[in-house]
Amino acid sequence: PLTTAECMPPALNDRALYIYTSGTTGLPKAAVVSHRRVLQWSLWFAGMMDVQAGDRMYDCLPMYHSIGGVVATGSVLARGASLVLRERFSAREFWQDVVRERCTLFQYIGELCRYLLSQPADPQETRHVLRLCCGNGLRAPVWERFCERFRIPQILEYYAATEGSFSLYNCEGRVGAVGRIPPFLAHRVRVALVRVDHESAAPLRNAAGRCERVAAGEAGEAIGEIGPIGDAATATTGVATTGDAASAEPGARFEGYADVQATRQKILRDVFAPGDRWYRSGDLLRQDPQGFFYFVERLGDTFRWKGENVSTSEVAAALSACPGVRDAAVYGVAVPNTEGRAGMAALVLEPSFDLGAFRAEVARALPEYARPLFLRLVPTLTLTGTFKLSKQQLVAEGYDPAMVSDPLYFDDRARGEFVRLDPTLHRRLQVGDVRL
């Protein structure tokens, strides 16, 4: 047997795991996760969900993800409750599993709840004994329909990132909100929303070189103040540590990535005062007068067209509400001789879809600058392992018929209709021979 000197037990700040980010806007990065962080996640969620020994958690999420592999598992094991594991998510068999296994809790992420809503009615969907669902990514248009149809007593929505320095929790059940910071915790968790340049994705600075907070109700990038970088990250990232890392507030720790440069890019310095440091979330949030935060979208998902900022999530929600549209992904594409990026949408359609009616509905729902100029009709949309749309390949292929075998359409504003985008029309677009 190894002696204590030969096999030292891990310390709180020692590295426990590498968890890779989802890679929705770039390549996945290996986030450093210490034993302290694993314990915090497990115990925080055990407390917020009030886990009891008789609870049974349904977990059909990827085990390599922080929610499926740590939060959903650790929160119940910390209280002596049970974990029901399914190898992968199945919308068709979800309610059968939950009812059969007598689950009282389940974790969701991304679009999982919306996929359940899109399924045909199942007699089992209201025979469950669930008392709470916990997760992130449940948008307001889905929230109430999800609770009403499936008779869900309580939703615990939150905002967090594997590597983030702060988290937000919506314990009050405010529909659509990702959480707020109670006044009694404001001194421990300092979060701000700052103005950013949507083209460069860089925070805007004033004449004094400081960042500026957004006005009430305005979307801005969420940043969280960080203290000394934890020991688990220091050895890997090479970022200098000042002070006692162990004394940093729990919500103010940033353990970084395995890649030194990736860690440095996430730290914003001299934000409101010389020498301060803040973690960049890369997410746009807004805050209401009551202090609740609402997720808007990823910073890179906003693009500028005709002098206006276009929100891909807002456009996608409008398109998905049109008759005959099963799913939609919205993104910006470059058009030669124009400024900004034009809107493009990849659509998954029902057999009943009517292109003319769709155009009329979009014109009614969206201002002209936000309406997609290009359509791509696809059989399905690619998702990440965490149920988020993966748009990188769609953006790279754009609207070039030479690269895309799916049907392509262009919104000919002069003719007032969508027309097939063939190689001839594509060449005309490239030389500026078409009015946009």
mmCIF file with all atom_site columns, C-alpha atoms in Angstrom, residues 73-200:
data_model
loop_
_atom_site.group_PDB
_atom_site.id
_atom_site.type_symbol
_atom_site.label_atom_id
_atom_site.label_alt_id
_atom_site.label_comp_id
_atom_site.label_asym_id
_atom_site.label_entity_id
_atom_site.label_seq_id
_atom_site.pdbx_PDB_ins_code
_atom_site.Cartn_x
_atom_site.Cartn_y
_atom_site.Cartn_z
_atom_site.occupancy
_atom_site.B_iso_or_equiv
_atom_site.pdbx_formal_charge
_atom_site.auth_seq_id
_atom_site.auth_comp_id
_atom_site.auth_asym_id
_atom_site.auth_atom_id
_atom_site.pdbx_PDB_model_num
ATOM 1   C CA . THR A 1 73  ? -24.751 13.612 -10.844 1.00 0.00 ? 73  THR A CA 1
ATOM 2   C CA . GLY A 1 74  ? -23.069 15.434 -7.968  1.00 0.00 ? 74  GLY A CA 1
ATOM 3   C CA . SER A 1 75  ? -26.173 17.258 -6.759  1.00 0.00 ? 75  SER A CA 1
ATOM 4   C CA . VAL A 1 76  ? -28.051 14.026 -6.007  1.00 0.00 ? 76  VAL A CA 1
ATOM 5   C CA . LEU A 1 77  ? -25.100 11.921 -4.865  1.00 0.00 ? 77  LEU A CA 1
ATOM 6   C CA . ALA A 1 78  ? -24.183 14.660 -2.359  1.00 0.00 ? 78  ALA A CA 1
ATOM 7   C CA . ARG A 1 79  ? -27.560 14.134 -0.658  1.00 0.00 ? 79  ARG A CA 1
ATOM 8   C CA . GLY A 1 80  ? -27.780 10.344 -0.937  1.00 0.00 ? 80  GLY A CA 1
ATOM 9   C CA . ALA A 1 81  ? -30.397 10.484 -3.689  1.00 0.00 ? 81  ALA A CA 1
ATOM 10  C CA . SER A 1 82  ? -30.525 8.368  -6.872  1.00 0.00 ? 82  SER A CA 1
ATOM 11  C CA . LEU A 1 83  ? -29.360 9.019  -10.414 1.00 0.00 ? 83  LEU A CA 1
ATOM 12  C CA . VAL A 1 84  ? -31.088 7.499  -13.466 1.00 0.00 ? 84  VAL A CA 1
ATOM 13  C CA . LEU A 1 85  ? -28.744 7.524  -16.456 1.00 0.00 ? 85  LEU A CA 1
ATOM 14  C CA . ARG A 1 86  ? -29.761 7.194  -20.084 1.00 0.00 ? 86  ARG A CA 1
ATOM 15  C CA . GLU A 1 87  ? -27.093 6.793  -22.739 1.00 0.00 ? 87  GLU A CA 1
ATOM 16  C CA . ARG A 1 88  ? -28.514 9.548  -24.961 1.00 0.00 ? 88  ARG A CA 1
ATOM 17  C CA . PHE A 1 89  ? -31.537 11.813 -25.203 1.00 0.00 ? 89  PHE A CA 1
ATOM 18  C CA . SER A 1 90  ? -34.600 10.439 -26.983 1.00 0.00 ? 90  SER A CA 1
ATOM 19  C CA . ALA A 1 91  ? -37.566 12.781 -27.394 1.00 0.00 ? 91  ALA A CA 1
ATOM 20  C CA . ARG A 1 92  ? -39.809 9.824  -28.270 1.00 0.00 ? 92  ARG A CA 1
ATOM 21  C CA . GLU A 1 93  ? -38.925 7.747  -25.196 1.00 0.00 ? 93  GLU A CA 1
ATOM 22  C CA . PHE A 1 94  ? -38.312 10.562 -22.709 1.00 0.00 ? 94  PHE A CA 1
ATOM 23  C CA . TRP A 1 95  ? -41.624 10.461 -20.835 1.00 0.00 ? 95  TRP A CA 1
ATOM 24  C CA . GLN A 1 96  ? -41.755 6.682  -20.796 1.00 0.00 ? 96  GLN A CA 1
ATOM 25  C CA . ASP A 1 97  ? -38.374 6.680  -19.036 1.00 0.00 ? 97  ASP A CA 1
ATOM 26  C CA . VAL A 1 98  ? -39.326 9.397  -16.544 1.00 0.00 ? 98  VAL A CA 1
ATOM 27  C CA . VAL A 1 99  ? -42.589 7.664  -15.596 1.00 0.00 ? 99  VAL A CA 1
ATOM 28  C CA . ARG A 1 100 ? -41.160 4.154  -15.452 1.00 0.00 ? 100 ARG A CA 1
ATOM 29  C CA . GLU A 1 101 ? -38.173 5.208  -13.302 1.00 0.00 ? 101 GLU A CA 1
ATOM 30  C CA . ARG A 1 102 ? -40.330 7.391  -10.974 1.00 0.00 ? 102 ARG A CA 1
ATOM 31  C CA . CYS A 1 103 ? -38.040 10.381 -11.513 1.00 0.00 ? 103 CYS A CA 1
ATOM 32  C CA . THR A 1 104 ? -38.694 13.517 -9.459  1.00 0.00 ? 104 THR A CA 1
ATOM 33  C CA . LEU A 1 105 ? -36.030 15.716 -11.086 1.00 0.00 ? 105 LEU A CA 1
ATOM 34  C CA . PHE A 1 106 ? -34.481 16.163 -14.498 1.00 0.00 ? 106 PHE A CA 1
ATOM 35  C CA . GLN A 1 107 ? -31.808 18.361 -16.023 1.00 0.00 ? 107 GLN A CA 1
ATOM 36  C CA . TYR A 1 108 ? -32.190 20.049 -19.420 1.00 0.00 ? 108 TYR A CA 1
ATOM 37  C CA . ILE A 1 109 ? -29.872 22.106 -21.622 1.00 0.00 ? 109 ILE A CA 1
ATOM 38  C CA . GLY A 1 110 ? -30.163 23.989 -24.879 1.00 0.00 ? 110 GLY A CA 1
ATOM 39  C CA . GLU A 1 111 ? -33.137 23.097 -27.047 1.00 0.00 ? 111 GLU A CA 1
ATOM 40  C CA . LEU A 1 112 ? -34.084 19.867 -25.258 1.00 0.00 ? 112 LEU A CA 1
ATOM 41  C CA . CYS A 1 113 ? -37.414 21.190 -23.943 1.00 0.00 ? 113 CYS A CA 1
ATOM 42  C CA . ARG A 1 114 ? -38.395 22.557 -27.350 1.00 0.00 ? 114 ARG A CA 1
ATOM 43  C CA . TYR A 1 115 ? -37.748 19.153 -28.922 1.00 0.00 ? 115 TYR A CA 1
ATOM 44  C CA . LEU A 1 116 ? -40.065 17.551 -26.370 1.00 0.00 ? 116 LEU A CA 1
ATOM 45  C CA . LEU A 1 117 ? -42.776 20.082 -27.241 1.00 0.00 ? 117 LEU A CA 1
ATOM 46  C CA . SER A 1 118 ? -42.479 19.255 -30.933 1.00 0.00 ? 118 SER A CA 1
ATOM 47  C CA . GLN A 1 119 ? -43.333 15.597 -30.292 1.00 0.00 ? 119 GLN A CA 1
ATOM 48  C CA . PRO A 1 120 ? -46.866 14.205 -30.740 1.00 0.00 ? 120 PRO A CA 1
ATOM 49  C CA . ALA A 1 121 ? -48.939 13.873 -27.576 1.00 0.00 ? 121 ALA A CA 1
ATOM 50  C CA . ASP A 1 122 ? -47.950 10.927 -25.378 1.00 0.00 ? 122 ASP A CA 1
ATOM 51  C CA . PRO A 1 123 ? -50.291 9.554  -22.665 1.00 0.00 ? 123 PRO A CA 1
ATOM 52  C CA . GLN A 1 124 ? -47.277 9.226  -20.374 1.00 0.00 ? 124 GLN A CA 1
ATOM 53  C CA . GLU A 1 125 ? -46.300 12.901 -20.565 1.00 0.00 ? 125 GLU A CA 1
ATOM 54  C CA . THR A 1 126 ? -48.510 13.911 -17.622 1.00 0.00 ? 126 THR A CA 1
ATOM 55  C CA . ARG A 1 127 ? -48.304 10.738 -15.552 1.00 0.00 ? 127 ARG A CA 1
ATOM 56  C CA . HIS A 1 128 ? -44.933 11.581 -14.054 1.00 0.00 ? 128 HIS A CA 1
ATOM 57  C CA . VAL A 1 129 ? -44.079 12.584 -10.480 1.00 0.00 ? 129 VAL A CA 1
ATOM 58  C CA . LEU A 1 130 ? -41.599 15.310 -11.396 1.00 0.00 ? 130 LEU A CA 1
ATOM 59  C CA . ARG A 1 131 ? -41.422 18.146 -8.889  1.00 0.00 ? 131 ARG A CA 1
ATOM 60  C CA . LEU A 1 132 ? -38.719 20.254 -10.539 1.00 0.00 ? 132 LEU A CA 1
ATOM 61  C CA . CYS A 1 133 ? -36.798 20.677 -13.804 1.00 0.00 ? 133 CYS A CA 1
ATOM 62  C CA . CYS A 1 134 ? -33.429 22.427 -13.730 1.00 0.00 ? 134 CYS A CA 1
ATOM 63  C CA . GLY A 1 135 ? -31.326 23.707 -16.597 1.00 0.00 ? 135 GLY A CA 1
ATOM 64  C CA . ASN A 1 136 ? -30.444 26.513 -18.965 1.00 0.00 ? 136 ASN A CA 1
ATOM 65  C CA . GLY A 1 137 ? -31.566 27.565 -22.416 1.00 0.00 ? 137 GLY A CA 1
ATOM 66  C CA . LEU A 1 138 ? -35.348 27.494 -21.874 1.00 0.00 ? 138 LEU A CA 1
ATOM 67  C CA . ARG A 1 139 ? -36.619 30.505 -23.834 1.00 0.00 ? 139 ARG A CA 1
ATOM 68  C CA . ALA A 1 140 ? -39.742 32.443 -22.829 1.00 0.00 ? 140 ALA A CA 1
ATOM 69  C CA . PRO A 1 141 ? -41.889 31.337 -25.833 1.00 0.00 ? 141 PRO A CA 1
ATOM 70  C CA . VAL A 1 142 ? -41.321 27.692 -24.857 1.00 0.00 ? 142 VAL A CA 1
ATOM 71  C CA . TRP A 1 143 ? -41.394 28.051 -21.063 1.00 0.00 ? 143 TRP A CA 1
ATOM 72  C CA . GLU A 1 144 ? -45.121 28.439 -20.386 1.00 0.00 ? 144 GLU A CA 1
ATOM 73  C CA . ARG A 1 145 ? -46.185 25.980 -23.085 1.00 0.00 ? 145 ARG A CA 1
ATOM 74  C CA . PHE A 1 146 ? -43.750 23.415 -21.675 1.00 0.00 ? 146 PHE A CA 1
ATOM 75  C CA . CYS A 1 147 ? -45.026 23.787 -18.106 1.00 0.00 ? 147 CYS A CA 1
ATOM 76  C CA . GLU A 1 148 ? -48.691 23.760 -19.110 1.00 0.00 ? 148 GLU A CA 1
ATOM 77  C CA . ARG A 1 149 ? -48.584 20.802 -21.484 1.00 0.00 ? 149 ARG A CA 1
ATOM 78  C CA . PHE A 1 150 ? -46.396 18.566 -19.319 1.00 0.00 ? 150 PHE A CA 1
ATOM 79  C CA . ARG A 1 151 ? -47.688 19.801 -15.932 1.00 0.00 ? 151 ARG A CA 1
ATOM 80  C CA . ILE A 1 152 ? -44.275 20.818 -14.609 1.00 0.00 ? 152 ILE A CA 1
ATOM 81  C CA . PRO A 1 153 ? -44.592 22.252 -11.053 1.00 0.00 ? 153 PRO A CA 1
ATOM 82  C CA . GLN A 1 154 ? -41.337 24.243 -11.010 1.00 0.00 ? 154 GLN A CA 1
ATOM 83  C CA . ILE A 1 155 ? -38.549 25.381 -13.340 1.00 0.00 ? 155 ILE A CA 1
ATOM 84  C CA . LEU A 1 156 ? -35.125 26.335 -12.005 1.00 0.00 ? 156 LEU A CA 1
ATOM 85  C CA . GLU A 1 157 ? -33.471 28.167 -14.891 1.00 0.00 ? 157 GLU A CA 1
ATOM 86  C CA . TYR A 1 158 ? -29.920 29.457 -14.494 1.00 0.00 ? 158 TYR A CA 1
ATOM 87  C CA . TYR A 1 159 ? -27.046 30.986 -16.436 1.00 0.00 ? 159 TYR A CA 1
ATOM 88  C CA . ALA A 1 160 ? -23.523 29.640 -16.116 1.00 0.00 ? 160 ALA A CA 1
ATOM 89  C CA . ALA A 1 161 ? -20.469 28.573 -18.082 1.00 0.00 ? 161 ALA A CA 1
ATOM 90  C CA . THR A 1 162 ? -18.075 25.742 -17.310 1.00 0.00 ? 162 THR A CA 1
ATOM 91  C CA . GLU A 1 163 ? -15.171 28.165 -16.986 1.00 0.00 ? 163 GLU A CA 1
ATOM 92  C CA . GLY A 1 164 ? -17.193 31.214 -15.865 1.00 0.00 ? 164 GLY A CA 1
ATOM 93  C CA . SER A 1 165 ? -16.443 33.322 -12.797 1.00 0.00 ? 165 SER A CA 1
ATOM 94  C CA . PHE A 1 166 ? -20.117 33.878 -11.971 1.00 0.00 ? 166 PHE A CA 1
ATOM 95  C CA . SER A 1 167 ? -23.519 32.212 -12.181 1.00 0.00 ? 167 SER A CA 1
ATOM 96  C CA . LEU A 1 168 ? -27.091 33.511 -12.146 1.00 0.00 ? 168 LEU A CA 1
ATOM 97  C CA . TYR A 1 169 ? -30.109 31.607 -10.807 1.00 0.00 ? 169 TYR A CA 1
ATOM 98  C CA . ASN A 1 170 ? -33.818 32.188 -11.366 1.00 0.00 ? 170 ASN A CA 1
ATOM 99  C CA . CYS A 1 171 ? -35.184 30.729 -8.147  1.00 0.00 ? 171 CYS A CA 1
ATOM 100 C CA . GLU A 1 172 ? -38.394 32.779 -8.343  1.00 0.00 ? 172 GLU A CA 1
ATOM 101 C CA . GLY A 1 173 ? -39.617 31.217 -11.600 1.00 0.00 ? 173 GLY A CA 1
ATOM 102 C CA . ARG A 1 174 ? -39.703 34.489 -13.564 1.00 0.00 ? 174 ARG A CA 1
ATOM 103 C CA . VAL A 1 175 ? -40.581 33.306 -17.094 1.00 0.00 ? 175 VAL A CA 1
ATOM 104 C CA . GLY A 1 176 ? -37.726 33.824 -19.548 1.00 0.00 ? 176 GLY A CA 1
ATOM 105 C CA . ALA A 1 177 ? -35.224 35.112 -16.985 1.00 0.00 ? 177 ALA A CA 1
ATOM 106 C CA . VAL A 1 178 ? -31.907 33.367 -16.353 1.00 0.00 ? 178 VAL A CA 1
ATOM 107 C CA . GLY A 1 179 ? -31.634 34.718 -12.819 1.00 0.00 ? 179 GLY A CA 1
ATOM 108 C CA . ARG A 1 180 ? -30.706 37.658 -10.673 1.00 0.00 ? 180 ARG A CA 1
ATOM 109 C CA . ILE A 1 181 ? -28.285 38.513 -7.881  1.00 0.00 ? 181 ILE A CA 1
ATOM 110 C CA . PRO A 1 182 ? -30.044 38.982 -4.529  1.00 0.00 ? 182 PRO A CA 1
ATOM 111 C CA . PRO A 1 183 ? -28.992 42.206 -2.759  1.00 0.00 ? 183 PRO A CA 1
ATOM 112 C CA . PHE A 1 184 ? -27.429 40.256 0.112   1.00 0.00 ? 184 PHE A CA 1
ATOM 113 C CA . LEU A 1 185 ? -25.032 38.593 -2.355  1.00 0.00 ? 185 LEU A CA 1
ATOM 114 C CA . ALA A 1 186 ? -24.221 41.659 -4.458  1.00 0.00 ? 186 ALA A CA 1
ATOM 115 C CA . HIS A 1 187 ? -20.948 42.242 -2.572  1.00 0.00 ? 187 HIS A CA 1
ATOM 116 C CA . ARG A 1 188 ? -19.766 38.705 -3.401  1.00 0.00 ? 188 ARG A CA 1
ATOM 117 C CA . VAL A 1 189 ? -20.850 38.365 -7.040  1.00 0.00 ? 189 VAL A CA 1
ATOM 118 C CA . ARG A 1 190 ? -20.097 41.467 -9.091  1.00 0.00 ? 190 ARG A CA 1
ATOM 119 C CA . VAL A 1 191 ? -21.608 41.268 -12.584 1.00 0.00 ? 191 VAL A CA 1
ATOM 120 C CA . ALA A 1 192 ? -21.884 44.062 -15.149 1.00 0.00 ? 192 ALA A CA 1
ATOM 121 C CA . LEU A 1 193 ? -23.283 44.457 -18.665 1.00 0.00 ? 193 LEU A CA 1
ATOM 122 C CA . VAL A 1 194 ? -21.011 46.552 -20.890 1.00 0.00 ? 194 VAL A CA 1
ATOM 123 C CA . ARG A 1 195 ? -21.342 48.001 -24.376 1.00 0.00 ? 195 ARG A CA 1
ATOM 124 C CA . VAL A 1 196 ? -19.591 46.171 -27.208 1.00 0.00 ? 196 VAL A CA 1
ATOM 125 C CA . ASP A 1 197 ? -18.823 46.719 -30.877 1.00 0.00 ? 197 ASP A CA 1
ATOM 126 C CA . HIS A 1 198 ? -20.926 44.122 -32.691 1.00 0.00 ? 198 HIS A CA 1
ATOM 127 C CA . GLU A 1 199 ? -18.539 43.960 -35.639 1.00 0.00 ? 199 GLU A CA 1
ATOM 128 C CA . SER A 1 200 ? -15.278 43.455 -33.746 1.00 0.00 ? 200 SER A CA 1
#
